[in-house]
Short mmCIF file of the C-alpha atoms (twelve columns), coordinates in Angstrom:
data_MODEL
# 
_entry.id   MODEL 
# 
loop_
_atom_site.group_PDB 
_atom_site.id 
_atom_site.type_symbol 
_atom_site.label_atom_id 
_atom_site.label_alt_id 
_atom_site.label_comp_id 
_atom_site.label_asym_id 
_atom_site.label_seq_id 
_atom_site.Cartn_x 
_atom_site.Cartn_y 
_atom_site.Cartn_z 
_atom_site.pdbx_PDB_model_num 
ATOM 1   C CA . MET A 1   -0.188  0.033  0.009   1 
ATOM 2   C CA . THR A 2   2.624   2.478  1.018   1 
ATOM 3   C CA . CYS A 3   4.174   1.651  -2.339  1 
ATOM 4   C CA . LYS A 4   0.963   2.744  -4.135  1 
ATOM 5   C CA . LEU A 5   0.890   5.648  -2.640  1 
ATOM 6   C CA . LYS A 6   4.228   7.152  -3.260  1 
ATOM 7   C CA . ASN A 7   3.407   6.128  -6.739  1 
ATOM 8   C CA . ASN A 8   -0.084  7.991  -6.476  1 
ATOM 9   C CA . ILE A 9   1.899   11.160 -4.983  1 
ATOM 10  C CA . PHE A 10  4.527   11.092 -7.526  1 
ATOM 11  C CA . CYS A 11  1.853   11.059 -10.197 1 
ATOM 12  C CA . VAL A 12  0.199   13.595 -8.672  1 
ATOM 13  C CA . LEU A 13  3.425   15.713 -8.574  1 
ATOM 14  C CA . LEU A 14  4.348   15.100 -11.678 1 
ATOM 15  C CA . ALA A 15  1.089   16.145 -13.784 1 
ATOM 16  C CA . ILE A 16  1.345   19.901 -11.716 1 
ATOM 17  C CA . ALA A 17  4.985   20.424 -12.109 1 
ATOM 18  C CA . PRO A 18  4.329   21.637 -15.346 1 
ATOM 19  C CA . LEU A 19  1.873   23.915 -13.965 1 
ATOM 20  C CA . LEU A 20  3.918   25.334 -11.237 1 
ATOM 21  C CA . TYR A 21  6.961   25.997 -13.038 1 
ATOM 22  C CA . THR A 22  4.917   27.879 -15.697 1 
ATOM 23  C CA . SER A 23  3.175   30.019 -13.416 1 
ATOM 24  C CA . CYS A 24  6.594   30.661 -11.465 1 
ATOM 25  C CA . SER A 25  7.920   32.166 -14.778 1 
ATOM 26  C CA . SER A 26  5.744   33.153 -17.106 1 
ATOM 27  C CA . LYS A 27  6.566   37.207 -17.796 1 
ATOM 28  C CA . LYS A 28  5.168   39.204 -20.345 1 
ATOM 29  C CA . ILE A 29  7.655   40.186 -22.609 1 
ATOM 30  C CA . LEU A 30  6.933   43.634 -23.639 1 
ATOM 31  C CA . THR A 31  9.534   44.196 -26.671 1 
ATOM 32  C CA . ASP A 32  11.864  42.621 -29.104 1 
ATOM 33  C CA . ALA A 33  13.967  46.083 -29.586 1 
ATOM 34  C CA . SER A 34  17.267  44.337 -29.874 1 
ATOM 35  C CA . LYS A 35  18.607  47.552 -27.773 1 
ATOM 36  C CA . SER A 36  15.535  47.514 -25.108 1 
ATOM 37  C CA . LYS A 37  16.140  45.625 -21.962 1 
ATOM 38  C CA . PRO A 38  13.146  43.187 -21.685 1 
ATOM 39  C CA . VAL A 39  10.651  44.763 -18.483 1 
ATOM 40  C CA . THR A 40  8.849   42.449 -16.365 1 
ATOM 41  C CA . SER A 41  8.619   44.304 -12.919 1 
ATOM 42  C CA . GLY A 42  7.057   47.413 -11.946 1 
ATOM 43  C CA . SER A 43  4.107   49.299 -12.481 1 
ATOM 44  C CA . LEU A 44  2.217   49.807 -15.686 1 
ATOM 45  C CA . LYS A 45  3.625   53.486 -16.277 1 
ATOM 46  C CA . ASP A 46  6.851   52.405 -14.957 1 
ATOM 47  C CA . ARG A 47  7.208   49.823 -17.388 1 
ATOM 48  C CA . TYR A 48  6.235   51.314 -20.304 1 
ATOM 49  C CA . ALA A 49  7.891   54.781 -19.084 1 
ATOM 50  C CA . SER A 50  11.480  52.540 -18.994 1 
ATOM 51  C CA . LEU A 51  10.658  50.533 -22.130 1 
ATOM 52  C CA . LEU A 52  9.909   53.900 -24.507 1 
ATOM 53  C CA . ASN A 53  12.425  56.098 -22.638 1 
ATOM 54  C CA . VAL A 54  10.395  58.764 -21.504 1 
ATOM 55  C CA . LYS A 55  9.508   59.986 -18.207 1 
ATOM 56  C CA . GLU A 56  6.154   58.753 -15.987 1 
ATOM 57  C CA . LYS A 57  4.495   62.195 -16.749 1 
ATOM 58  C CA . ASP A 58  4.791   62.207 -20.579 1 
ATOM 59  C CA . LEU A 59  2.927   58.895 -20.708 1 
ATOM 60  C CA . THR A 60  -0.831  60.461 -20.202 1 
ATOM 61  C CA . ASN A 61  -2.825  58.232 -22.000 1 
ATOM 62  C CA . GLU A 62  -2.823  55.536 -19.266 1 
ATOM 63  C CA . LYS A 63  -5.986  53.452 -21.225 1 
ATOM 64  C CA . LEU A 64  -3.611  52.902 -24.197 1 
ATOM 65  C CA . TYR A 65  -0.977  51.393 -22.092 1 
ATOM 66  C CA . ARG A 66  -3.280  49.488 -20.398 1 
ATOM 67  C CA . PHE A 67  -4.726  48.181 -23.551 1 
ATOM 68  C CA . ILE A 68  -1.233  47.358 -25.100 1 
ATOM 69  C CA . ASP A 69  -0.238  45.737 -21.965 1 
ATOM 70  C CA . SER A 70  -3.620  43.274 -22.109 1 
ATOM 71  C CA . TRP A 71  -2.760  42.545 -25.836 1 
ATOM 72  C CA . ILE A 72  0.843   41.942 -25.316 1 
ATOM 73  C CA . GLY A 73  1.732   38.388 -26.201 1 
ATOM 74  C CA . VAL A 74  -1.482  37.342 -28.044 1 
ATOM 75  C CA . PRO A 75  -0.572  35.381 -30.685 1 
ATOM 76  C CA . HIS A 76  -0.639  36.154 -34.753 1 
ATOM 77  C CA . ARG A 77  -3.469  34.585 -36.661 1 
ATOM 78  C CA . ALA A 78  -4.253  36.026 -40.201 1 
ATOM 79  C CA . GLY A 79  -7.864  37.659 -39.933 1 
ATOM 80  C CA . GLY A 80  -7.959  37.036 -36.135 1 
ATOM 81  C CA . MET A 81  -9.781  39.967 -34.154 1 
ATOM 82  C CA . ASP A 82  -9.656  38.537 -30.949 1 
ATOM 83  C CA . ARG A 83  -7.044  37.491 -28.195 1 
ATOM 84  C CA . LYS A 84  -6.960  33.813 -29.746 1 
ATOM 85  C CA . GLY A 85  -5.284  35.602 -32.303 1 
ATOM 86  C CA . VAL A 86  -4.939  38.729 -34.307 1 
ATOM 87  C CA . ASP A 87  -3.327  40.077 -37.494 1 
ATOM 88  C CA . CYS A 88  -1.553  43.177 -37.746 1 
ATOM 89  C CA . SER A 89  -4.752  45.496 -39.128 1 
ATOM 90  C CA . GLY A 90  -7.099  43.650 -36.861 1 
ATOM 91  C CA . PHE A 91  -4.799  44.702 -33.569 1 
ATOM 92  C CA . THR A 92  -4.939  48.444 -35.250 1 
ATOM 93  C CA . THR A 93  -8.420  48.094 -35.514 1 
ATOM 94  C CA . ILE A 94  -9.288  47.411 -32.556 1 
ATOM 95  C CA . LEU A 95  -6.631  49.813 -30.664 1 
ATOM 96  C CA . GLU A 96  -8.066  52.868 -32.584 1 
ATOM 97  C CA . LYS A 97  -11.694 51.981 -32.203 1 
ATOM 98  C CA . GLU A 98  -11.366 51.214 -28.081 1 
ATOM 99  C CA . ILE A 99  -8.664  54.178 -27.487 1 
ATOM 100 C CA . TYR A 100 -9.123  56.628 -29.905 1 
ATOM 101 C CA . ASP A 101 -13.115 56.094 -30.993 1 
ATOM 102 C CA . ARG A 102 -11.926 56.039 -34.655 1 
ATOM 103 C CA . THR A 103 -13.208 53.950 -37.019 1 
ATOM 104 C CA . VAL A 104 -10.368 52.448 -39.692 1 
ATOM 105 C CA . PRO A 105 -10.379 50.459 -42.714 1 
ATOM 106 C CA . ARG A 106 -9.923  46.798 -41.994 1 
ATOM 107 C CA . THR A 107 -6.692  46.310 -44.332 1 
ATOM 108 C CA . ALA A 108 -2.992  47.798 -43.613 1 
ATOM 109 C CA . LYS A 109 -3.564  49.094 -47.244 1 
ATOM 110 C CA . SER A 110 -6.534  50.543 -47.211 1 
ATOM 111 C CA . MET A 111 -5.394  52.364 -43.783 1 
ATOM 112 C CA . ALA A 112 -2.240  53.569 -45.206 1 
ATOM 113 C CA . GLU A 113 -4.148  55.275 -48.471 1 
ATOM 114 C CA . SER A 114 -6.668  56.733 -45.572 1 
ATOM 115 C CA . VAL A 115 -3.729  58.648 -43.211 1 
ATOM 116 C CA . LYS A 116 -2.659  62.133 -43.667 1 
ATOM 117 C CA . ARG A 117 1.087   61.769 -43.938 1 
ATOM 118 C CA . LYS A 118 4.073   62.535 -41.519 1 
ATOM 119 C CA . TYR A 119 7.676   62.372 -41.535 1 
ATOM 120 C CA . GLU A 120 8.734   59.772 -39.143 1 
ATOM 121 C CA . GLU A 121 10.073  62.706 -36.749 1 
ATOM 122 C CA . ASP A 122 6.790   64.277 -36.431 1 
ATOM 123 C CA . LEU A 123 5.152   61.603 -35.601 1 
ATOM 124 C CA . LYS A 124 3.126   61.074 -32.401 1 
ATOM 125 C CA . GLU A 125 1.415   58.461 -30.059 1 
ATOM 126 C CA . GLY A 126 -1.131  57.027 -32.075 1 
ATOM 127 C CA . ASP A 127 -0.241  57.774 -35.491 1 
ATOM 128 C CA . LEU A 128 0.203   54.740 -37.907 1 
ATOM 129 C CA . VAL A 129 3.464   53.096 -39.218 1 
ATOM 130 C CA . PHE A 130 3.419   51.070 -42.458 1 
ATOM 131 C CA . PHE A 131 5.751   48.638 -43.881 1 
ATOM 132 C CA . ASP A 132 5.924   46.743 -47.160 1 
ATOM 133 C CA . PHE A 133 7.272   43.149 -46.446 1 
ATOM 134 C CA . ALA A 134 7.643   40.330 -49.366 1 
ATOM 135 C CA . GLY A 135 7.341   43.101 -52.022 1 
ATOM 136 C CA . GLN A 136 3.484   44.004 -51.264 1 
ATOM 137 C CA . LYS A 137 2.963   47.522 -50.276 1 
ATOM 138 C CA . PHE A 138 1.806   48.524 -47.294 1 
ATOM 139 C CA . SER A 139 1.550   44.896 -45.868 1 
ATOM 140 C CA . HIS A 140 1.844   45.523 -42.193 1 
ATOM 141 C CA . VAL A 141 0.638   48.373 -39.789 1 
ATOM 142 C CA . GLY A 142 1.517   49.185 -36.262 1 
ATOM 143 C CA . VAL A 143 0.683   51.890 -33.885 1 
ATOM 144 C CA . TYR A 144 3.657   54.542 -33.099 1 
ATOM 145 C CA . LEU A 145 4.623   55.357 -29.752 1 
ATOM 146 C CA . HIS A 146 7.397   57.187 -28.699 1 
ATOM 147 C CA . ASN A 147 11.160  57.609 -29.477 1 
ATOM 148 C CA . ASN A 148 10.691  55.244 -32.633 1 
ATOM 149 C CA . LYS A 149 8.616   52.270 -30.663 1 
ATOM 150 C CA . PHE A 150 5.523   51.255 -32.227 1 
ATOM 151 C CA . VAL A 151 3.033   48.243 -31.090 1 
ATOM 152 C CA . HIS A 152 1.972   45.777 -33.791 1 
ATOM 153 C CA . ALA A 153 0.930   41.998 -34.175 1 
ATOM 154 C CA . SER A 154 3.902   40.265 -35.558 1 
ATOM 155 C CA . THR A 155 3.892   37.095 -37.278 1 
ATOM 156 C CA . SER A 156 6.532   35.329 -35.482 1 
ATOM 157 C CA . LYS A 157 5.689   36.787 -32.067 1 
ATOM 158 C CA . GLY A 158 2.176   37.718 -31.901 1 
ATOM 159 C CA . VAL A 159 1.538   41.163 -30.467 1 
ATOM 160 C CA . ILE A 160 4.686   43.431 -29.580 1 
ATOM 161 C CA . ILE A 161 6.592   46.473 -28.951 1 
ATOM 162 C CA . SER A 162 9.483   47.093 -32.007 1 
ATOM 163 C CA . ASP A 163 11.736  49.663 -32.726 1 
ATOM 164 C CA . LEU A 164 11.283  51.759 -36.034 1 
ATOM 165 C CA . LYS A 165 15.096  52.396 -36.288 1 
ATOM 166 C CA . ASP A 166 15.650  48.419 -36.086 1 
ATOM 167 C CA . PRO A 167 17.171  47.599 -39.421 1 
ATOM 168 C CA . TRP A 168 15.163  44.822 -40.076 1 
ATOM 169 C CA . TYR A 169 12.153  47.113 -39.575 1 
ATOM 170 C CA . TYR A 170 13.459  50.082 -41.085 1 
ATOM 171 C CA . LYS A 171 14.137  48.822 -44.139 1 
ATOM 172 C CA . TYR A 172 10.798  47.918 -44.865 1 
ATOM 173 C CA . PHE A 173 9.536   50.972 -43.291 1 
ATOM 174 C CA . SER A 174 7.189   52.987 -45.990 1 
ATOM 175 C CA . ARG A 175 4.727   55.409 -44.788 1 
ATOM 176 C CA . ALA A 176 3.124   56.988 -41.631 1 
ATOM 177 C CA . GLY A 177 0.578   58.999 -40.914 1 
ATOM 178 C CA . THR A 178 -2.222  60.288 -38.499 1 
ATOM 179 C CA . ILE A 179 -5.658  58.739 -39.463 1 
ATOM 180 C CA . LYS A 180 -8.226  61.766 -40.820 1 
# 
């Protein structure tokens, strides 16, 4: 009977060990920007101020950063519009509606054609940034934050914050602007 009890206890521990391990070590990675340190602790404003290299008082739209924080890590899914999976234009559409109460077209290409264009040095929080991937004009969209950082749904990492000046992104950067 003792052996059977030990086996049962071992089986239970074996079954819950992965849960214990993942719950202790699961922390959201906010960025894939190579020069940024992953920020996983502190208050919401503290984490995003650190990541974006701004003062906490410069982050005036707390609703935006709460929204981003709730979507970070959601996987990419073509045509997706929910937390089970989202694509870049779906994420941008939801963000623009929930945070700025603006309706935008559903595709990145249509969004790019409907913005008032801006130079990158004039970008403000909430502006849109567009990229031409795989030879397709305006095939990716993100939302500008601060200091060249933008939030988007990447195909490989899901919703994440990246750096516009990262050489990989910058070579595909094609347009930026404000929703008209």
